[in-house]
Coordinates of C-alpha atoms and ligand atoms in Angstrom, one line a residue:
M1 CA 67.6 35.2 -12.3
R2 CA 68.5 37.4 -9.4
E3 CA 70.5 36.7 -6.3
K4 CA 68.5 36.8 -3.1
E5 CA 69.2 40.1 -1.3
A6 CA 70.9 39.6 2.0
V7 CA 69.0 41.4 4.7
I8 CA 71.4 42.8 7.2
M9 CA 69.6 43.3 10.5
K10 CA 70.8 45.7 13.2
K11 CA 72.2 44.0 16.3
L12 CA 70.1 44.7 19.3
V13 CA 71.8 43.7 22.6
V14 CA 69.6 43.5 25.7
L15 CA 71.0 43.2 29.3
T16 CA 68.3 42.0 31.6
G17 CA 68.0 41.6 35.4
A18 CA 65.5 40.5 38.0
G19 CA 62.9 43.2 37.0
M20 CA 62.5 41.5 33.7
S21 CA 60.8 38.6 35.4
A22 CA 59.1 40.6 38.2
E23 CA 55.8 40.7 36.3
S24 CA 56.0 36.9 36.0
G25 CA 55.9 36.8 39.9
I26 CA 59.6 36.2 40.5
S27 CA 61.0 38.3 43.3
T28 CA 63.7 40.9 42.6
F29 CA 66.7 41.0 44.9
R30 CA 67.2 44.6 46.1
D31 CA 63.7 46.1 46.0
S32 CA 62.1 46.3 49.4
G33 CA 60.7 42.9 50.2
G34 CA 63.2 41.5 47.7
L35 CA 65.1 38.2 48.2
W36 CA 68.1 39.8 49.9
D37 CA 65.8 41.3 52.5
K38 CA 64.5 37.9 53.4
Y39 CA 67.6 35.8 53.1
P40 CA 71.2 36.7 54.1
V41 CA 73.0 36.8 50.8
E42 CA 76.3 35.6 52.3
K43 CA 74.5 32.5 53.6
V44 CA 72.7 31.4 50.5
A45 CA 74.7 32.8 47.5
T46 CA 78.4 32.4 48.4
P47 CA 80.7 29.3 48.3
E48 CA 81.4 29.9 52.0
G49 CA 77.7 29.8 52.7
F50 CA 77.4 26.5 50.8
N51 CA 80.4 25.0 52.6
A52 CA 79.0 26.0 56.0
N53 CA 75.4 24.8 55.4
P54 CA 74.9 23.0 52.0
E55 CA 71.4 21.9 53.0
L56 CA 70.2 25.5 53.5
V57 CA 71.6 26.6 50.2
L58 CA 70.3 23.6 48.3
N59 CA 66.9 24.2 49.8
F60 CA 67.0 28.0 49.0
Y61 CA 67.5 27.1 45.3
N62 CA 65.0 24.2 45.4
V63 CA 62.3 26.7 46.5
R64 CA 63.4 29.2 43.7
R65 CA 63.2 26.3 41.2
R66 CA 59.7 25.3 42.3
E67 CA 58.6 28.9 42.0
L68 CA 60.0 29.1 38.5
L69 CA 58.2 26.0 37.5
A70 CA 54.9 27.7 38.6
T71 CA 55.5 30.8 36.5
K72 CA 55.3 31.9 32.8
P73 CA 57.1 34.4 30.7
N74 CA 55.4 37.9 30.7
A75 CA 54.6 40.1 27.7
G76 CA 58.1 41.7 28.0
H77 CA 59.8 38.3 27.4
Y78 CA 57.5 37.6 24.5
G79 CA 58.0 41.1 23.0
L80 CA 61.8 40.6 23.0
A81 CA 61.4 37.2 21.3
E82 CA 59.2 38.8 18.6
M83 CA 61.8 41.5 18.0
E84 CA 63.9 38.7 16.3
K85 CA 61.7 39.3 13.3
D86 CA 63.3 42.8 12.8
F87 CA 66.6 42.7 14.7
E88 CA 69.4 40.3 15.4
V89 CA 68.7 40.1 19.1
S90 CA 71.2 38.9 21.7
I91 CA 70.0 38.7 25.3
I92 CA 72.5 38.8 28.1
T93 CA 70.7 38.0 31.3
Q94 CA 71.7 38.1 34.9
N95 CA 68.6 36.0 35.6
I96 CA 68.8 32.3 36.5
D97 CA 65.3 31.6 35.3
N98 CA 64.7 30.3 31.7
L99 CA 61.8 32.6 30.9
H100 CA 63.5 34.2 27.9
E101 CA 64.0 30.8 26.3
Q102 CA 60.4 29.8 27.2
A103 CA 59.2 32.9 25.4
G104 CA 61.1 31.9 22.3
S105 CA 64.3 34.0 22.4
T106 CA 67.0 32.1 20.6
S107 CA 70.2 33.8 21.7
V108 CA 70.4 34.0 25.5
I109 CA 73.6 34.2 27.6
H110 CA 73.2 33.5 31.3
L111 CA 75.8 35.4 33.2
H112 CA 74.9 34.1 36.6
G113 CA 74.0 30.5 35.8
E114 CA 70.8 28.6 35.3
L115 CA 68.4 27.4 37.9
M116 CA 67.3 24.4 35.8
K117 CA 70.8 22.9 35.8
S118 CA 73.0 21.3 38.4
R119 CA 76.7 20.7 38.4
S120 CA 79.4 18.7 40.1
T121 CA 81.0 20.4 43.1
A122 CA 84.3 18.9 41.9
Y123 CA 84.2 19.1 38.1
E124 CA 82.9 22.4 36.7
S125 CA 82.3 20.9 33.3
L126 CA 79.9 18.3 34.6
V127 CA 76.6 20.1 34.2
Y128 CA 73.2 18.4 34.1
D129 CA 69.7 19.5 33.1
I130 CA 67.3 19.2 35.9
D131 CA 64.1 17.2 35.3
P132 CA 61.1 19.5 36.1
E133 CA 59.3 16.4 37.5
N134 CA 62.0 15.8 40.0
C135 CA 63.5 19.2 40.5
D136 CA 65.2 19.3 43.9
I137 CA 68.9 18.9 44.4
N138 CA 69.4 17.1 47.8
L139 CA 72.3 16.3 49.9
G140 CA 73.7 13.0 48.7
D141 CA 72.8 13.7 45.0
K142 CA 76.0 13.0 43.1
C143 CA 77.6 13.6 39.7
E144 CA 78.8 10.6 37.7
M145 CA 82.2 10.9 39.4
G146 CA 80.7 10.5 42.8
Y147 CA 80.8 14.2 44.0
Q148 CA 77.9 16.2 45.5
L149 CA 75.8 18.2 43.0
R150 CA 75.2 21.9 43.5
P151 CA 73.1 24.5 41.7
H152 CA 74.7 25.7 38.4
I153 CA 74.7 29.2 39.7
V154 CA 77.5 31.8 39.9
W155 CA 77.7 32.9 43.5
F156 CA 79.2 36.0 44.9
G157 CA 83.0 35.7 45.0
E158 CA 83.0 33.3 42.0
M159 CA 84.3 33.9 38.5
V160 CA 81.7 34.9 35.8
P161 CA 82.8 32.6 33.0
M162 CA 80.4 34.0 30.3
I163 CA 81.6 37.6 30.7
P164 CA 84.2 37.6 27.9
V165 CA 81.5 36.2 25.5
A166 CA 79.1 38.9 26.7
E167 CA 81.6 41.7 26.2
A168 CA 82.3 40.7 22.7
I169 CA 78.6 40.8 21.9
V170 CA 78.1 44.2 23.5
R171 CA 81.0 45.7 21.5
K172 CA 79.2 44.8 18.3
A173 CA 75.8 46.2 19.4
D174 CA 74.0 48.8 17.2
I175 CA 71.4 49.4 19.9
F176 CA 71.8 48.5 23.6
V177 CA 68.9 48.0 26.0
I178 CA 69.0 47.6 29.8
I179 CA 65.9 46.1 31.4
G180 CA 65.1 45.6 35.1
T181 CA 68.5 45.7 36.7
S182 CA 69.7 48.0 39.5
M183 CA 73.2 47.8 37.9
N184 CA 74.8 47.1 41.3
V185 CA 76.5 43.9 40.5
Y186 CA 79.8 43.6 38.5
P187 CA 81.1 42.6 36.1
A188 CA 77.5 42.5 34.6
A189 CA 76.9 46.3 35.2
G190 CA 80.3 47.1 33.6
L191 CA 79.0 45.8 30.2
L192 CA 77.6 49.3 29.6
N193 CA 81.3 50.5 29.3
D194 CA 81.7 48.1 26.3
V195 CA 79.0 49.8 24.3
K196 CA 80.5 51.7 21.4
R197 CA 80.2 55.5 21.3
N198 CA 77.1 56.8 19.6
V199 CA 75.2 53.6 20.0
P200 CA 71.7 54.5 21.4
V201 CA 71.1 53.1 24.9
Y202 CA 67.6 52.5 26.3
L203 CA 66.7 51.7 29.9
I204 CA 63.4 50.1 30.9
D205 CA 62.8 50.3 34.7
P206 CA 60.1 51.9 36.8
K207 CA 62.7 53.4 39.0
D208 CA 65.7 55.6 38.5
V209 CA 68.9 53.6 38.0
S210 CA 72.3 55.0 38.5
T211 CA 74.4 54.3 35.3
G212 CA 76.8 57.3 35.3
R213 CA 75.4 58.3 31.9
H214 CA 73.0 61.1 31.0
D215 CA 72.4 60.2 27.4
I216 CA 70.2 57.1 28.1
H217 CA 66.6 57.1 27.0
H218 CA 64.8 56.0 30.1
I219 CA 61.4 54.3 29.5
K220 CA 60.1 54.5 33.1
T221 CA 57.7 51.6 33.2
G222 CA 57.7 47.9 34.0
A223 CA 59.1 45.4 31.5
S224 CA 55.9 44.5 29.6
E225 CA 54.8 48.0 28.9
G226 CA 58.4 49.1 28.4
V227 CA 59.2 46.5 25.7
K228 CA 56.0 47.6 23.9
E229 CA 57.2 51.2 24.0
L230 CA 60.7 50.2 22.9
R231 CA 59.3 48.5 19.9
R232 CA 57.3 51.6 18.9
L233 CA 60.5 53.7 19.3
L234 CA 62.7 51.4 17.3
A235 CA 60.2 50.9 14.5
R236 CA 62.1 53.5 12.5
H237 CA 65.6 51.9 13.2
N238 CA 65.3 48.6 11.3
Ligands
APR12 N1 59.9 45.9 35.2 C1 61.2 46.3 35.0 N2 62.0 46.5 36.1 C2 61.6 46.3 37.3 C3 60.3 45.8 37.6 C4 59.4 45.6 36.4 N3 58.2 45.2 36.6 N4 60.1 45.7 38.9 C5 61.3 46.1 39.5 N5 62.2 46.4 38.5 C6 63.6 46.9 38.6 C7 63.9 47.6 39.9 O1 63.5 49.0 39.9 C8 65.4 47.4 40.0 O2 66.1 48.5 39.3 O3 64.4 45.8 38.6 C9 65.6 46.1 39.2 C10 66.0 44.9 40.1 O4 67.2 45.1 40.7 P1 67.9 44.0 41.6 O5 66.9 43.4 42.5 O6 69.1 44.5 42.2 O7 68.2 42.8 40.6 P2 69.5 42.6 39.5 O8 70.0 43.9 39.1 O9 69.0 41.7 38.5 O10 70.5 41.9 40.5 C11 71.8 41.5 39.9 O11 72.5 40.4 41.9 O12 71.8 39.3 43.7 C12 72.5 39.2 42.5 O13 72.9 37.3 41.1 C13 71.8 38.2 41.5 O14 71.6 38.4 39.1 C14 71.4 39.1 40.4 C15 72.3 40.3 40.5

């Protein structure tokens, strides 16, 4: 008789942004023609904007939700999900879509909320799954306590409740990967500072991204091709 050998897998922590889902057809924010070129961010992604014109904000996210329902994960999402065979993978995403989950990733933290959930404007803990068949949030849609529902999104100027959880995960990373984020928005971009010294850091992005570090291995391609290359490079790490 022999005890089963415990296989200890390396912890791969992946921070993703809008570029992760670009090849699925979802717009990024800051590329030219991105969402913030078309919509004034202060009107559609701040509590002040919501108070001033809730209908405009609800509609902005209703359109995003319908777009999401018409898309699929891309090869990058699927590649990360497959890496769970070889690594303990934790994904920390700034994206509000659920494409990582759809691709099969089992550990996904959403820093900026989730498009397919609504929540009460009065009680933060009252969060509801949105039915894909009836996916709009409209003025007059209420929580069980009788208050207007809003998208379950972290807007600019709001707290990022998942950041302490994300920081704790990043501190334990054996390998850290950044995919498709311009690293402009804090506290998400600050997670790079929580990576331990000597932990290898990879960046997948077709453009240069300013990180303040010069020891990052930049895979300068889109997410699908980049994840494939990452898997080749990491084959010797597990
Ligand atoms: N594959 C990988 N990266 C890509 C691709 C692609 N196919 N296409 C574009 N990118 C890169 C861009 O080069 C850019 O560096 O994705 C990044 C997108 O950056 P942003 O549009 O700034 O998106 P993100 O960093 O996720 O924004 C952070 O800001 O507006 C808020 O809450 C919103 O979560 C969002 C946050």
